[in-house]
Amino acid sequence: MKNRTKEEINEKIVNGEAKILTADELKSKIKNSDEISFDDVDVVTTGTCGIMSGTAAILHIPIADGGSFKKAKKILLNGVEGHVGPCPNEWLGSVDLIIYGTEHSKTNPEYGGGFLFKDLVMGKEINVEVESENGEFFTKKVTLDDMPTAEMIGTRNAFKNYNSFTNPDNEDGITSIFAQPAMKGNLKEYTFSGCGDINPLQNDPQQNVIKSGCKILLNGAEGLILGNGTRSSKDKPNLMLAANMKDMGEKYLGGFKTSEGPEVFDSVAIPIPILDEKIFNNTFLLDKDIPLSISHIKGRHLPLAQIDYSKAWVEGNDERPIFNKDECLNCDECDVKKYCPTNAFKNKKINLEYCFGCGVCHNVCKNRAFKINLGSIKTEINSNNVEIPIVCRESDRKRAKDLALELKDKILKNEFKL
Ligand code: SF4
Ligand code: SF4
């Protein structure tokens, strides 16, 4: 069996001789039946982007002069509550805290931790309110630059494969973090998560190289794998990751409004050094080889059918929608503005930097002014052949591909060593 070491690959990187392919480039070659051998690839850069509920930030924020208060009891950032501690910072006038990406604002039901993280990474000023244990109140406007520490940790990121949902019951309006807006009944709607064959762990299913201590890109920042994440299992592993928020790119993270309130999305890219032919062969799987369960929206424990990712990421699907102004009815209340998970639709324009390609606009617009081919899934549920339109994609393959490409470029420029 042919093999090479990480040191040999790093030497090639330094000499400008490393052969790097993104997972997307590799899959295209495989689908085109191009000849490709172990000698043609030193590293495959993989990626994923989607709602990652385990995301939290660990922050240190100077609030007032030393001696101003003994200990903080409560802290709100733009109305989103953080958890003070663990260090009490006694009499230092500053607060250590952990704040969740899934936390909802106390004042704005459409705002939460994910939106806050994006605002911070964008360099926006945020409003901090602190209540001390003695009932004193302090407020301060700060930016990310004012925080000596701002580390993001993902307790459960980059699931190897995920899940998909529909509602077979005769009941509309089921709210879930997996539906936006609330899901209709009678198998009228289908949503899914997961980036399929470009996902990191799909391309290294036995975790031969994706392990604790490996370097990664988390939302564009160089970070580390701390270990496997919570709820990881042999069949469905996920990763615990960390990186400095100050190095992150604003386009790779943010809030995502669901029918259960705001969630948080992240993007992750991981290099797979092709150390031997076994590792190389593992990167050859395609969407059609990856199983995808369809579950009842009211219970992930109720699988209804099994398909594969080629039915969800339908060949010929569109990555982003097109808005046709001429079809817009200028409704008194625009449902797209209301339901767009990332607030990408404003002033009758799609902000493509914010757009997630989820397709919700196409589904909720009162006049179908948005064109995006999401496709539909065909399967058998309860002994009936059904075809269900895809109404929301909660993972963004475009962002995942962009980050995997960014990682490839960094390696080629000798800015990221294995
Ligand atoms: S719902 Fe559709 S048609 Fe109505 S204002 Fe919004 S974009 Fe225009
Ligand atoms: S696809 Fe439509 S609904 Fe989804 S983020 Fe883009 S503009 Fe918003």
Tab-separated table of C-alpha atoms and ligand atoms in Angstrom:
chain	number	residue	atom	x	y	z
A	1	MET	CA	0.000	0.000	0.000
A	2	LYS	CA	1.362	3.425	-0.981
A	3	ASN	CA	1.769	5.949	1.794
A	4	ARG	CA	3.314	9.297	2.741
A	5	THR	CA	3.782	11.158	6.017
A	6	LYS	CA	2.348	14.483	7.148
A	7	GLU	CA	5.912	15.827	7.287
A	8	GLU	CA	6.415	14.910	3.624
A	9	ILE	CA	3.190	16.739	2.725
A	10	ASN	CA	4.238	19.798	4.747
A	11	GLU	CA	7.566	19.804	2.913
A	12	LYS	CA	5.714	19.748	-0.406
A	13	ILE	CA	3.552	22.651	0.813
A	14	VAL	CA	6.667	24.693	1.639
A	15	ASN	CA	8.166	23.868	-1.773
A	16	GLY	CA	4.936	24.748	-3.574
A	17	GLU	CA	4.552	21.177	-4.839
A	18	ALA	CA	1.546	19.958	-2.821
A	19	LYS	CA	-1.445	18.701	-4.801
A	20	ILE	CA	-4.596	19.890	-3.096
A	21	LEU	CA	-8.191	19.286	-4.166
A	22	THR	CA	-11.337	20.471	-2.475
A	23	ALA	CA	-13.824	17.680	-1.803
A	24	ASP	CA	-16.102	19.304	-4.358
A	25	GLU	CA	-13.375	19.231	-7.034
A	26	LEU	CA	-12.593	15.609	-6.219
A	27	LYS	CA	-16.268	14.551	-6.429
A	28	SER	CA	-16.633	16.296	-9.804
A	29	LYS	CA	-13.658	14.347	-11.131
A	30	ILE	CA	-15.117	11.096	-9.808
A	31	LYS	CA	-18.503	11.845	-11.401
A	32	ASN	CA	-16.756	12.657	-14.704
A	33	SER	CA	-14.929	9.303	-14.460
A	34	ASP	CA	-11.578	11.131	-14.616
A	35	GLU	CA	-8.513	9.020	-13.879
A	36	ILE	CA	-7.292	9.955	-10.423
A	37	SER	CA	-4.738	8.111	-8.303
A	38	PHE	CA	-3.089	8.358	-4.884
A	39	ASP	CA	-0.140	10.184	-6.492
A	40	ASP	CA	-2.465	12.941	-7.752
A	41	VAL	CA	-3.697	14.101	-4.319
A	42	ASP	CA	-1.806	15.066	-1.149
A	43	VAL	CA	-4.688	16.768	0.684
A	44	VAL	CA	-8.469	16.941	0.245
A	45	THR	CA	-10.102	19.956	1.881
A	46	THR	CA	-13.623	19.179	3.101
A	47	GLY	CA	-16.321	21.474	4.450
A	48	THR	CA	-19.726	21.775	6.006
A	49	CYS	CA	-22.064	24.605	6.970
A	50	GLY	CA	-25.352	24.454	8.796
A	51	ILE	CA	-27.208	25.052	12.025
A	52	MET	CA	-24.844	23.958	14.806
A	53	SER	CA	-26.751	24.326	18.049
A	54	GLY	CA	-23.786	23.437	20.276
A	55	THR	CA	-22.068	26.750	19.511
A	56	ALA	CA	-21.077	29.015	22.417
A	57	ALA	CA	-18.665	31.893	22.995
A	58	ILE	CA	-16.386	32.323	25.985
A	59	LEU	CA	-15.858	36.051	26.500
A	60	HIS	CA	-14.029	38.339	28.887
A	61	ILE	CA	-15.482	41.881	28.963
A	62	PRO	CA	-14.091	44.821	30.940
A	63	ILE	CA	-17.160	46.756	32.185
A	64	ALA	CA	-16.144	49.325	34.808
A	65	ASP	CA	-13.165	50.467	36.879
A	66	GLY	CA	-11.608	47.918	39.222
A	67	GLY	CA	-13.369	47.996	42.595
A	68	SER	CA	-16.687	49.166	41.087
A	69	PHE	CA	-18.498	45.946	41.951
A	70	LYS	CA	-17.543	42.718	43.688
A	71	LYS	CA	-19.116	40.092	41.433
A	72	ALA	CA	-21.483	40.118	38.465
A	73	LYS	CA	-24.722	38.186	38.858
A	74	LYS	CA	-26.323	38.706	35.451
A	75	ILE	CA	-25.160	39.881	32.033
A	76	LEU	CA	-27.028	40.704	28.809
A	77	LEU	CA	-25.395	41.354	25.437
A	78	ASN	CA	-27.812	43.101	23.062
A	79	GLY	CA	-30.540	41.591	25.241
A	80	VAL	CA	-29.119	38.028	25.005
A	81	GLU	CA	-28.317	36.562	28.414
A	82	GLY	CA	-24.907	35.066	29.085
A	83	HIS	CA	-23.859	32.797	31.953
A	84	VAL	CA	-21.502	34.612	34.309
A	85	GLY	CA	-18.323	32.762	35.329
A	86	PRO	CA	-16.855	30.326	35.985
A	87	CYS	CA	-14.169	32.753	37.266
A	88	PRO	CA	-15.853	35.377	39.527
A	89	ASN	CA	-13.296	38.165	38.687
A	90	GLU	CA	-13.772	39.527	42.232
A	91	TRP	CA	-13.450	43.369	42.361
A	92	LEU	CA	-11.871	43.516	38.871
A	93	GLY	CA	-14.756	45.369	37.199
A	94	SER	CA	-14.819	42.808	34.385
A	95	VAL	CA	-16.950	39.767	33.614
A	96	ASP	CA	-16.106	36.296	32.306
A	97	LEU	CA	-19.066	34.625	30.659
A	98	ILE	CA	-20.261	31.831	28.418
A	99	ILE	CA	-23.017	32.723	25.994
A	100	TYR	CA	-24.936	30.261	23.817
A	101	GLY	CA	-25.588	30.644	20.115
A	102	THR	CA	-29.079	29.270	20.745
A	103	GLU	CA	-29.967	31.787	23.464
A	104	HIS	CA	-32.900	34.047	22.523
A	105	SER	CA	-32.976	37.790	23.157
A	106	LYS	CA	-35.151	38.909	26.082
A	107	THR	CA	-36.470	41.846	24.056
A	108	ASN	CA	-36.457	40.856	20.372
A	109	PRO	CA	-37.900	37.443	19.443
A	110	GLU	CA	-36.046	37.540	16.121
A	111	TYR	CA	-32.588	38.038	17.685
A	112	GLY	CA	-30.353	35.603	19.517
A	113	GLY	CA	-26.828	34.370	20.154
A	114	GLY	CA	-26.094	33.490	16.508
A	115	PHE	CA	-27.011	37.000	15.353
A	116	LEU	CA	-24.976	38.469	18.219
A	117	PHE	CA	-21.878	36.455	17.217
A	118	LYS	CA	-22.174	37.734	13.648
A	119	ASP	CA	-22.570	41.340	14.848
A	120	LEU	CA	-19.438	40.952	16.978
A	121	VAL	CA	-17.394	39.429	14.163
A	122	MET	CA	-18.605	42.239	11.862
A	123	GLY	CA	-17.078	44.722	14.322
A	124	LYS	CA	-20.449	46.160	15.374
A	125	GLU	CA	-20.863	47.853	18.739
A	126	ILE	CA	-23.040	45.897	21.153
A	127	ASN	CA	-24.797	46.961	24.331
A	128	VAL	CA	-23.708	45.187	27.542
A	129	GLU	CA	-25.836	45.333	30.726
A	130	VAL	CA	-24.504	43.935	33.986
A	131	GLU	CA	-26.219	43.470	37.334
A	132	SER	CA	-23.893	42.897	40.255
A	133	GLU	CA	-24.666	40.559	43.140
A	134	ASN	CA	-25.450	43.680	45.226
A	135	GLY	CA	-28.027	44.921	42.725
A	136	GLU	CA	-25.885	47.641	41.082
A	137	PHE	CA	-26.384	48.139	37.345
A	138	PHE	CA	-23.706	48.934	34.749
A	139	THR	CA	-24.028	49.404	30.990
A	140	LYS	CA	-21.334	49.729	28.377
A	141	LYS	CA	-21.028	49.716	24.573
A	142	VAL	CA	-18.259	47.403	23.405
A	143	THR	CA	-16.923	45.810	20.232
A	144	LEU	CA	-15.041	42.561	19.799
A	145	ASP	CA	-11.788	44.543	19.915
A	146	ASP	CA	-12.602	45.611	23.492
A	147	MET	CA	-12.713	41.992	24.651
A	148	PRO	CA	-9.321	40.557	25.605
A	149	THR	CA	-10.739	37.051	25.128
A	150	ALA	CA	-13.369	35.890	22.640
A	151	GLU	CA	-13.092	32.192	21.945
A	152	MET	CA	-15.782	30.209	20.181
A	153	ILE	CA	-16.366	26.628	21.177
A	154	GLY	CA	-18.592	24.165	19.379
A	155	THR	CA	-19.628	21.344	21.667
A	156	ARG	CA	-21.203	19.438	18.775
A	157	ASN	CA	-20.190	20.538	15.267
A	158	ALA	CA	-19.949	19.019	11.798
A	159	PHE	CA	-22.121	15.910	12.281
A	160	LYS	CA	-21.087	13.159	9.894
A	161	ASN	CA	-24.567	12.930	8.488
A	162	TYR	CA	-27.757	14.376	9.695
A	163	ASN	CA	-31.459	14.009	9.341
A	164	SER	CA	-34.457	15.170	7.373
A	165	PHE	CA	-38.057	15.820	8.312
A	166	THR	CA	-41.640	15.791	7.140
A	167	ASN	CA	-45.030	15.849	8.787
A	168	PRO	CA	-47.304	12.916	7.899
A	169	ASP	CA	-50.066	13.943	10.344
A	170	ASN	CA	-53.240	15.727	9.425
A	171	GLU	CA	-52.142	18.760	11.442
A	172	ASP	CA	-50.556	21.996	10.210
A	173	GLY	CA	-48.351	24.406	12.150
A	174	ILE	CA	-45.768	22.153	13.800
A	175	THR	CA	-42.984	24.404	15.060
A	176	SER	CA	-39.447	23.062	15.192
A	177	ILE	CA	-35.861	24.201	14.786
A	178	PHE	CA	-36.060	22.056	11.634
A	179	ALA	CA	-38.833	24.106	9.998
A	180	GLN	CA	-39.278	27.705	8.938
A	181	PRO	CA	-42.134	28.632	9.056
A	182	ALA	CA	-44.064	25.999	11.075
A	183	MET	CA	-44.482	22.819	9.040
A	184	LYS	CA	-47.690	21.894	7.232
A	185	GLY	CA	-49.146	18.403	7.604
A	186	ASN	CA	-50.093	15.636	5.162
A	187	LEU	CA	-46.572	15.230	3.725
A	188	LYS	CA	-46.697	18.616	2.025
A	189	GLU	CA	-43.238	19.782	3.108
A	190	TYR	CA	-39.740	18.369	3.586
A	191	THR	CA	-36.628	19.914	5.193
A	192	PHE	CA	-33.143	18.509	5.611
A	193	SER	CA	-29.681	19.223	7.050
A	194	GLY	CA	-26.195	18.028	6.106
A	195	CYS	CA	-23.727	18.787	3.318
A	196	GLY	CA	-23.507	15.206	1.984
A	197	ASP	CA	-20.345	14.069	0.245
A	198	ILE	CA	-18.215	17.163	0.985
A	199	ASN	CA	-18.734	16.817	4.769
A	200	PRO	CA	-15.405	16.222	6.621
A	201	LEU	CA	-16.342	13.110	8.600
A	202	GLN	CA	-18.015	11.480	5.592
A	203	ASN	CA	-14.620	11.548	3.904
A	204	ASP	CA	-12.810	10.062	6.900
A	205	PRO	CA	-15.452	7.799	8.453
A	206	GLN	CA	-13.047	5.887	10.695
A	207	GLN	CA	-11.427	9.155	11.836
A	208	ASN	CA	-7.995	8.020	10.670
A	209	VAL	CA	-6.884	11.654	10.437
A	210	ILE	CA	-9.714	13.805	11.850
A	211	LYS	CA	-8.752	13.641	15.532
A	212	SER	CA	-8.103	15.725	18.654
A	213	GLY	CA	-5.390	18.300	18.081
A	214	CYS	CA	-5.922	18.590	14.292
A	215	LYS	CA	-6.041	22.071	12.835
A	216	ILE	CA	-9.202	23.236	11.132
A	217	LEU	CA	-10.965	26.381	9.958
A	218	LEU	CA	-13.969	27.336	12.093
A	219	ASN	CA	-15.868	30.191	10.456
A	220	GLY	CA	-12.666	31.107	8.627
A	221	ALA	CA	-10.453	31.189	11.759
A	222	GLU	CA	-7.683	28.672	12.299
A	223	GLY	CA	-8.792	26.480	15.191
A	224	LEU	CA	-8.456	23.041	16.700
A	225	ILE	CA	-10.397	19.845	17.135
A	226	LEU	CA	-10.737	19.350	20.915
A	227	GLY	CA	-12.230	15.882	20.565
A	228	ASN	CA	-15.477	14.276	19.537
A	229	GLY	CA	-18.566	16.268	20.473
A	230	THR	CA	-21.527	15.527	22.687
A	231	ARG	CA	-23.946	12.870	21.414
A	232	SER	CA	-21.172	11.486	19.196
A	233	SER	CA	-21.500	7.823	18.353
A	234	LYS	CA	-19.469	5.503	16.146
A	235	ASP	CA	-22.035	5.743	13.343
A	236	LYS	CA	-22.851	9.424	13.792
A	237	PRO	CA	-19.767	11.201	15.074
A	238	ASN	CA	-19.476	14.947	15.390
A	239	LEU	CA	-16.671	17.201	16.588
A	240	MET	CA	-15.879	19.571	19.434
A	241	LEU	CA	-14.058	22.580	17.978
A	242	ALA	CA	-12.567	25.866	19.127
A	243	ALA	CA	-11.193	29.003	17.460
A	244	ASN	CA	-10.641	32.684	18.155
A	245	MET	CA	-13.641	34.799	17.138
A	246	LYS	CA	-11.343	37.710	16.259
A	247	ASP	CA	-9.974	35.756	13.278
A	248	MET	CA	-13.385	34.715	11.941
A	249	GLY	CA	-14.980	35.845	8.689
A	250	GLU	CA	-18.470	37.353	9.027
A	251	LYS	CA	-19.903	35.471	6.062
A	252	TYR	CA	-19.315	32.060	7.643
A	253	LEU	CA	-21.454	32.369	10.780
A	254	GLY	CA	-24.670	33.948	11.982
A	255	GLY	CA	-28.178	33.582	13.250
A	256	PHE	CA	-30.835	31.467	11.562
A	257	LYS	CA	-34.499	32.121	12.392
A	258	THR	CA	-36.574	28.960	12.713
A	259	SER	CA	-40.204	28.456	13.736
A	260	GLU	CA	-38.853	27.729	17.250
A	261	GLY	CA	-36.888	30.978	17.363
A	262	PRO	CA	-33.370	31.988	16.410
A	263	GLU	CA	-30.626	29.375	16.021
A	264	VAL	CA	-26.943	29.649	15.094
A	265	PHE	CA	-25.057	28.479	12.001
A	266	ASP	CA	-21.339	27.855	11.499
A	267	SER	CA	-18.997	26.773	8.716
A	268	VAL	CA	-16.196	24.261	9.197
A	269	ALA	CA	-13.396	23.200	6.843
A	270	ILE	CA	-11.040	20.326	7.628
A	271	PRO	CA	-8.025	19.129	5.627
A	272	ILE	CA	-7.672	15.397	5.046
A	273	PRO	CA	-3.997	14.553	4.472
A	274	ILE	CA	-3.913	11.580	2.117
A	275	LEU	CA	-1.455	9.482	4.117
A	276	ASP	CA	-2.253	6.121	2.530
A	277	GLU	CA	-4.466	4.464	-0.063
A	278	LYS	CA	-7.102	3.500	2.483
A	279	ILE	CA	-7.556	7.166	3.451
A	280	PHE	CA	-7.556	8.041	-0.259
A	281	ASN	CA	-10.252	5.455	-1.087
A	282	ASN	CA	-12.474	6.740	1.734
A	283	THR	CA	-12.725	10.107	-0.035
A	284	PHE	CA	-14.380	8.508	-3.059
A	285	LEU	CA	-17.904	8.302	-1.688
A	286	LEU	CA	-20.653	10.374	-3.330
A	287	ASP	CA	-24.020	11.730	-2.173
A	288	LYS	CA	-25.737	8.588	-3.439
A	289	ASP	CA	-23.668	6.477	-1.008
A	290	ILE	CA	-24.706	8.435	2.101
A	291	PRO	CA	-27.933	7.388	3.833
A	292	LEU	CA	-30.382	10.071	4.948
A	293	SER	CA	-33.231	9.204	7.294
A	294	ILE	CA	-36.584	10.910	6.958
A	295	SER	CA	-38.083	11.402	10.392
A	296	HIS	CA	-41.399	12.610	11.722
A	297	ILE	CA	-41.017	16.318	12.592
A	298	LYS	CA	-42.623	15.563	15.955
A	299	GLY	CA	-40.007	12.995	16.894
A	300	ARG	CA	-36.578	12.202	15.577
A	301	HIS	CA	-37.080	8.710	16.980
A	302	LEU	CA	-39.809	8.025	14.419
A	303	PRO	CA	-38.042	7.251	11.113
A	304	LEU	CA	-40.497	7.128	8.222
A	305	ALA	CA	-38.186	6.218	5.370
A	306	GLN	CA	-34.580	6.206	4.261
A	307	ILE	CA	-33.208	7.897	1.168
A	308	ASP	CA	-29.709	9.152	0.331
A	309	TYR	CA	-28.186	12.617	-0.032
A	310	SER	CA	-28.389	12.580	-3.847
A	311	LYS	CA	-32.202	12.877	-3.424
A	312	ALA	CA	-31.822	15.944	-1.192
A	313	TRP	CA	-28.987	17.750	-2.994
A	314	VAL	CA	-30.789	17.131	-6.270
A	315	GLU	CA	-28.578	17.278	-9.370
A	316	GLY	CA	-29.173	20.634	-11.071
A	317	ASN	CA	-30.469	22.359	-7.911
A	318	ASP	CA	-29.770	26.067	-7.463
A	319	GLU	CA	-27.445	27.327	-4.738
A	320	ARG	CA	-29.111	30.747	-4.465
A	321	PRO	CA	-32.520	32.217	-5.386
A	322	ILE	CA	-33.245	34.927	-7.952
A	323	PHE	CA	-35.796	37.601	-7.034
A	324	ASN	CA	-38.025	38.832	-9.836
A	325	LYS	CA	-39.149	42.345	-8.870
A	326	ASP	CA	-41.845	42.339	-11.565
A	327	GLU	CA	-43.603	39.444	-9.816
A	328	CYS	CA	-43.635	41.186	-6.416
A	329	LEU	CA	-47.100	42.281	-5.222
A	330	ASN	CA	-45.705	44.755	-2.650
A	331	CYS	CA	-47.812	43.052	0.023
A	332	ASP	CA	-48.589	45.035	3.200
A	333	GLU	CA	-46.710	42.401	5.154
A	334	CYS	CA	-43.922	40.664	3.229
A	335	ASP	CA	-43.706	37.028	4.348
A	336	VAL	CA	-40.211	36.720	2.936
A	337	LYS	CA	-38.956	39.546	5.127
A	338	LYS	CA	-40.730	37.923	8.065
A	339	TYR	CA	-39.482	34.365	7.560
A	340	CYS	CA	-36.103	34.664	5.788
A	341	PRO	CA	-33.903	32.858	8.358
A	342	THR	CA	-30.867	35.122	7.912
A	343	ASN	CA	-32.664	38.456	7.257
A	344	ALA	CA	-31.110	38.450	3.786
A	345	PHE	CA	-34.166	40.035	2.104
A	346	LYS	CA	-34.431	43.767	2.774
A	347	ASN	CA	-35.625	46.714	0.677
A	348	LYS	CA	-36.737	44.280	-2.043
A	349	LYS	CA	-33.209	42.965	-2.541
A	350	ILE	CA	-31.452	39.741	-1.602
A	351	ASN	CA	-28.186	40.400	0.213
A	352	LEU	CA	-26.189	37.487	-1.180
A	353	GLU	CA	-23.573	37.829	1.578
A	354	TYR	CA	-26.330	36.959	4.073
A	355	CYS	CA	-28.329	34.527	1.922
A	356	PHE	CA	-28.124	30.878	2.997
A	357	GLY	CA	-29.741	29.352	-0.083
A	358	CYS	CA	-32.327	27.726	2.179
A	359	GLY	CA	-35.246	28.308	-0.211
A	360	VAL	CA	-37.723	29.557	2.400
A	361	CYS	CA	-38.404	32.683	0.268
A	362	HIS	CA	-39.528	30.516	-2.639
A	363	ASN	CA	-41.942	28.678	-0.378
A	364	VAL	CA	-43.472	31.609	1.534
A	365	CYS	CA	-43.626	34.424	-1.054
A	366	LYS	CA	-47.265	35.215	-1.806
A	367	ASN	CA	-46.597	35.380	-5.543
A	368	ARG	CA	-43.659	33.052	-6.138
A	369	ALA	CA	-41.410	36.019	-6.956
A	370	PHE	CA	-38.363	33.932	-6.013
A	371	LYS	CA	-36.921	31.363	-8.374
A	372	ILE	CA	-34.793	28.578	-6.917
A	373	ASN	CA	-34.869	24.944	-7.916
A	374	LEU	CA	-34.785	22.969	-4.673
A	375	GLY	CA	-36.360	19.803	-6.068
A	376	SER	CA	-38.508	17.275	-4.268
A	377	ILE	CA	-37.928	13.876	-2.751
A	378	LYS	CA	-39.640	10.734	-3.974
A	379	THR	CA	-39.973	7.854	-1.574
A	380	GLU	CA	-42.378	5.402	0.028
A	381	ILE	CA	-43.996	6.338	3.342
A	382	ASN	CA	-46.608	4.163	5.048
A	383	SER	CA	-46.768	1.975	1.899
A	384	ASN	CA	-47.599	4.952	-0.328
A	385	ASN	CA	-45.362	6.395	-3.021
A	386	VAL	CA	-45.003	10.072	-2.233
A	387	GLU	CA	-43.291	13.101	-3.721
A	388	ILE	CA	-42.644	15.904	-1.209
A	389	PRO	CA	-41.264	19.319	-2.155
A	390	ILE	CA	-38.092	20.446	-0.379
A	391	VAL	CA	-39.069	23.714	1.337
A	392	CYS	CA	-36.025	24.470	3.503
A	393	ARG	CA	-32.374	23.421	3.355
A	394	GLU	CA	-30.817	23.981	6.769
A	395	SER	CA	-27.294	23.423	5.471
A	396	ASP	CA	-25.516	25.611	2.948
A	397	ARG	CA	-23.281	23.720	0.533
A	398	LYS	CA	-22.135	26.952	-1.117
A	399	ARG	CA	-20.638	28.346	2.093
A	400	ALA	CA	-19.117	24.922	2.867
A	401	LYS	CA	-17.518	24.803	-0.598
A	402	ASP	CA	-16.271	28.390	-0.258
A	403	LEU	CA	-14.575	27.622	3.073
A	404	ALA	CA	-13.041	24.378	1.760
A	405	LEU	CA	-11.654	26.413	-1.165
A	406	GLU	CA	-10.335	29.070	1.230
A	407	LEU	CA	-8.551	26.315	3.165
A	408	LYS	CA	-7.060	24.936	-0.067
A	409	ASP	CA	-5.768	28.418	-0.980
A	410	LYS	CA	-4.290	28.921	2.487
A	411	ILE	CA	-2.437	25.597	2.241
A	412	LEU	CA	-1.177	26.418	-1.250
A	413	LYS	CA	0.050	29.818	-0.031
A	414	ASN	CA	1.852	28.115	2.851
A	415	GLU	CA	-0.404	29.915	5.345
A	416	PHE	CA	-1.820	26.705	6.849
A	417	LYS	CA	0.378	23.721	7.687
A	418	LEU	CA	-0.968	20.304	8.574
B	1	SF4	S1	-44.374	38.198	-0.054
B	1	SF4	FE1	-43.475	38.075	-2.132
B	1	SF4	S2	-44.899	39.233	-3.368
B	1	SF4	FE2	-45.332	39.827	-1.257
B	1	SF4	S3	-44.033	41.629	-0.858
B	1	SF4	FE3	-42.878	39.834	-0.229
B	1	SF4	S4	-41.631	39.349	-2.027
B	1	SF4	FE4	-43.281	40.649	-2.751
B	2	SF4	S1	-32.747	31.535	0.198
B	2	SF4	FE1	-34.304	33.128	0.474
B	2	SF4	S2	-35.098	32.796	2.546
B	2	SF4	FE2	-33.156	31.663	2.403
B	2	SF4	S3	-31.633	33.075	3.165
B	2	SF4	FE3	-31.718	33.390	0.936
B	2	SF4	S4	-33.183	35.052	0.653
B	2	SF4	FE4	-33.470	34.295	2.737
